[in-house]
Coordinates of C-alpha atoms in Angstrom, one line a residue:
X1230 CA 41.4 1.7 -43.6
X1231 CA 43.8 -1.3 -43.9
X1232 CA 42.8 -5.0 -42.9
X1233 CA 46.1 -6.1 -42.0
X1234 CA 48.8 -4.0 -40.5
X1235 CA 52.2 -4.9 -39.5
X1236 CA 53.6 -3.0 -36.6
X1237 CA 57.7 -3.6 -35.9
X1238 CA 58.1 -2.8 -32.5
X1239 CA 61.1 -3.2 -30.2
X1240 CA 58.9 -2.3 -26.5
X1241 CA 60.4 1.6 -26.6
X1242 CA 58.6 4.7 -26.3
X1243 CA 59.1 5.1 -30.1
X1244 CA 57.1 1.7 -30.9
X1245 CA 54.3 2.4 -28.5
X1246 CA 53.5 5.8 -29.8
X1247 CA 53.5 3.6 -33.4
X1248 CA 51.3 1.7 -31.9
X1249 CA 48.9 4.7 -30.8
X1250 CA 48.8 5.8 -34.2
X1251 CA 47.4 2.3 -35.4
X1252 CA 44.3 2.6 -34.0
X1253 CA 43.8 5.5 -36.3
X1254 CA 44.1 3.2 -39.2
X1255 CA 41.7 0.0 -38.1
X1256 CA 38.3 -0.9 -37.5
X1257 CA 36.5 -3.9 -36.7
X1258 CA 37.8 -6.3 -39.1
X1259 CA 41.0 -5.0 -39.5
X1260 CA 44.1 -7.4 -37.5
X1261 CA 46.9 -6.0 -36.2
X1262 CA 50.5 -8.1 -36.4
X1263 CA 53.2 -7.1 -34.0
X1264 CA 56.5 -7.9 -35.3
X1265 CA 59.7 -8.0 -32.0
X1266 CA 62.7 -9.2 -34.1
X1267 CA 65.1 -10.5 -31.4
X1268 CA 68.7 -9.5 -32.7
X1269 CA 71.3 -12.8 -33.5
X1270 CA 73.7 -11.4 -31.2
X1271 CA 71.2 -10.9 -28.5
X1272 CA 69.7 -14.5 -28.8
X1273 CA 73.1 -15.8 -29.2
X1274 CA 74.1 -14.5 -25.9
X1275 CA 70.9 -15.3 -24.4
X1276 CA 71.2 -18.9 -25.4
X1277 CA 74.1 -19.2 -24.1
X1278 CA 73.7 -17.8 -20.6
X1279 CA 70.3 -19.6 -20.7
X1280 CA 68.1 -17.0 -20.5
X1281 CA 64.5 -16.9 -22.0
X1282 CA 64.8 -13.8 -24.5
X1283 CA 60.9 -14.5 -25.5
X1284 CA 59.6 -14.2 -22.5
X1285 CA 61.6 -10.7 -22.0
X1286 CA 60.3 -9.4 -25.5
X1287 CA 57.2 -10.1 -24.1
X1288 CA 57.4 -7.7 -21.3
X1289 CA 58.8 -5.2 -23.3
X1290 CA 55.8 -5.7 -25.5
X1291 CA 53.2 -5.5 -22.3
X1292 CA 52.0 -1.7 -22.5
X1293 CA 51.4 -2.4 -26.5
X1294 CA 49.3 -5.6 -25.9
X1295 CA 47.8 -3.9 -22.9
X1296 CA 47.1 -0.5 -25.4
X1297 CA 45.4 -3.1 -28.1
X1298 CA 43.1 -4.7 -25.5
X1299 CA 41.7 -2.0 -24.1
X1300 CA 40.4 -0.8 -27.3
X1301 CA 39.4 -4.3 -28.5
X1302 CA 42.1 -4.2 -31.4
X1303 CA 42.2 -8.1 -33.0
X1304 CA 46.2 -8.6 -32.9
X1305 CA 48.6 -11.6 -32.9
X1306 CA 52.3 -11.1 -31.7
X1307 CA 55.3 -12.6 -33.6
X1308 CA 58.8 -13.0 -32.9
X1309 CA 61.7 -13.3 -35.5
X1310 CA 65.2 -13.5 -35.0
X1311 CA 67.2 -11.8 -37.2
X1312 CA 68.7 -8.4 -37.9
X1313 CA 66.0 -6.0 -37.5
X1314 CA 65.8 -4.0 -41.0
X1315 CA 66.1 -7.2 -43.1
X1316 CA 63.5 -9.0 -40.9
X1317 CA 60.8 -6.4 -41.3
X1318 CA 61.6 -5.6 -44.6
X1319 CA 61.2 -9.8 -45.2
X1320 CA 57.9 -9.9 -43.1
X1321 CA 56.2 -6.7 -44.7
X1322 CA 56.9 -8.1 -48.6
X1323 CA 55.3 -11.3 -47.7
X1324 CA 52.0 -10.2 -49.5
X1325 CA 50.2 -10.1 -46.1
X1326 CA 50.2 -6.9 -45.2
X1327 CA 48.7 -3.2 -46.4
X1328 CA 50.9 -1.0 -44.5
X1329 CA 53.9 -1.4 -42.0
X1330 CA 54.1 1.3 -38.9
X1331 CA 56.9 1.5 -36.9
X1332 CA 58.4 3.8 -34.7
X1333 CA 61.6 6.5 -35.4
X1334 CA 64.7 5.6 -33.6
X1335 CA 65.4 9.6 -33.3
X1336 CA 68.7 9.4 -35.0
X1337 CA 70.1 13.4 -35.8
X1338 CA 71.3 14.1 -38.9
X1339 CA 74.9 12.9 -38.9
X1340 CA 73.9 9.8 -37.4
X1341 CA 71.3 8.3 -39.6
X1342 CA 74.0 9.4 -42.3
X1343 CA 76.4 7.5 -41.3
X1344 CA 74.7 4.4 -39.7
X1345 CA 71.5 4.4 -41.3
X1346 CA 68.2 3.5 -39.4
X1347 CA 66.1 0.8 -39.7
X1348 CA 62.7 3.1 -40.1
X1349 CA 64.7 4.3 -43.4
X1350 CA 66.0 0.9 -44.6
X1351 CA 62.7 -0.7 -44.0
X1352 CA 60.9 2.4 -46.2
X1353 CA 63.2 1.8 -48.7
X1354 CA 63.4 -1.5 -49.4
X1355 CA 59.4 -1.9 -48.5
X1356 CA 57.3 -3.0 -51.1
X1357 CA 53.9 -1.7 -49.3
X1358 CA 53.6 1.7 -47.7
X1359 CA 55.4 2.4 -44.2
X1360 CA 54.2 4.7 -42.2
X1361 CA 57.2 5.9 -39.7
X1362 CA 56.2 7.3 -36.4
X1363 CA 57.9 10.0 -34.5

């Protein structure tokens, strides 16, 4: 069981079924952190058309927070802006956390060779263990 857990999620089906599997790995005293990193070019855009890119991250976020309440899981939800692998990868070494989960983007061969995916950056460069959902 881990006390703190950071959970990257982005409000696809990918990051909810990552957060499913958390509540497998807590109890009552462990907290859950859910990490939305809001991409520059995204906020850029949304700043400049004057939208609120929060609040939509929010609602993206819903059925997790709605999934964690149910089942009583303590959580807090924080937003980053940034580019997504570097941010979690930043987050997760910040000595807070026992394990990062996150969700698989479902990339095929040829394309998580050329482009990469953040699930494989982030358990790469992650100095705790990272548990990638599929």
């Amino acid at each position: 069981m881990y006390k703190s857990i950071l959970l990257a999620a982005d409000g696809s089906n990918n990051s909810f079924r990552a957060a499913e599997e958390t509540l497998n790995f807590i109890n009552e005293t462990a907290k859950v952190t859910i990490l939305n990193v809001i991409q520059i070019e995204k906020s850029k855009d949304a700043i400049l058309h004057g939208e609120n890119t929060i609040q939509e991250q929010k609602v993206k976020l819903s059925d997790i927070i709605e999934l964690y309440e149910e089942n009583n899981v303590d959580y807090n939800v924080i937003f980053e802006r940034g580019i997504p692998d570097e941010t979690v990868v930043k987050v997760s070494n910040s000595g807070d956390y026992g394990i990062v989960i996150l969700g698989n983007r479902g990339l095929n061969a040829l394309q998580g060779m050329m482009m990469g995916s953040v699930s494989y950056k982030v358990a790469k460069r992650a100095n705790i263990p990272v548990l990638i959902v599929k």
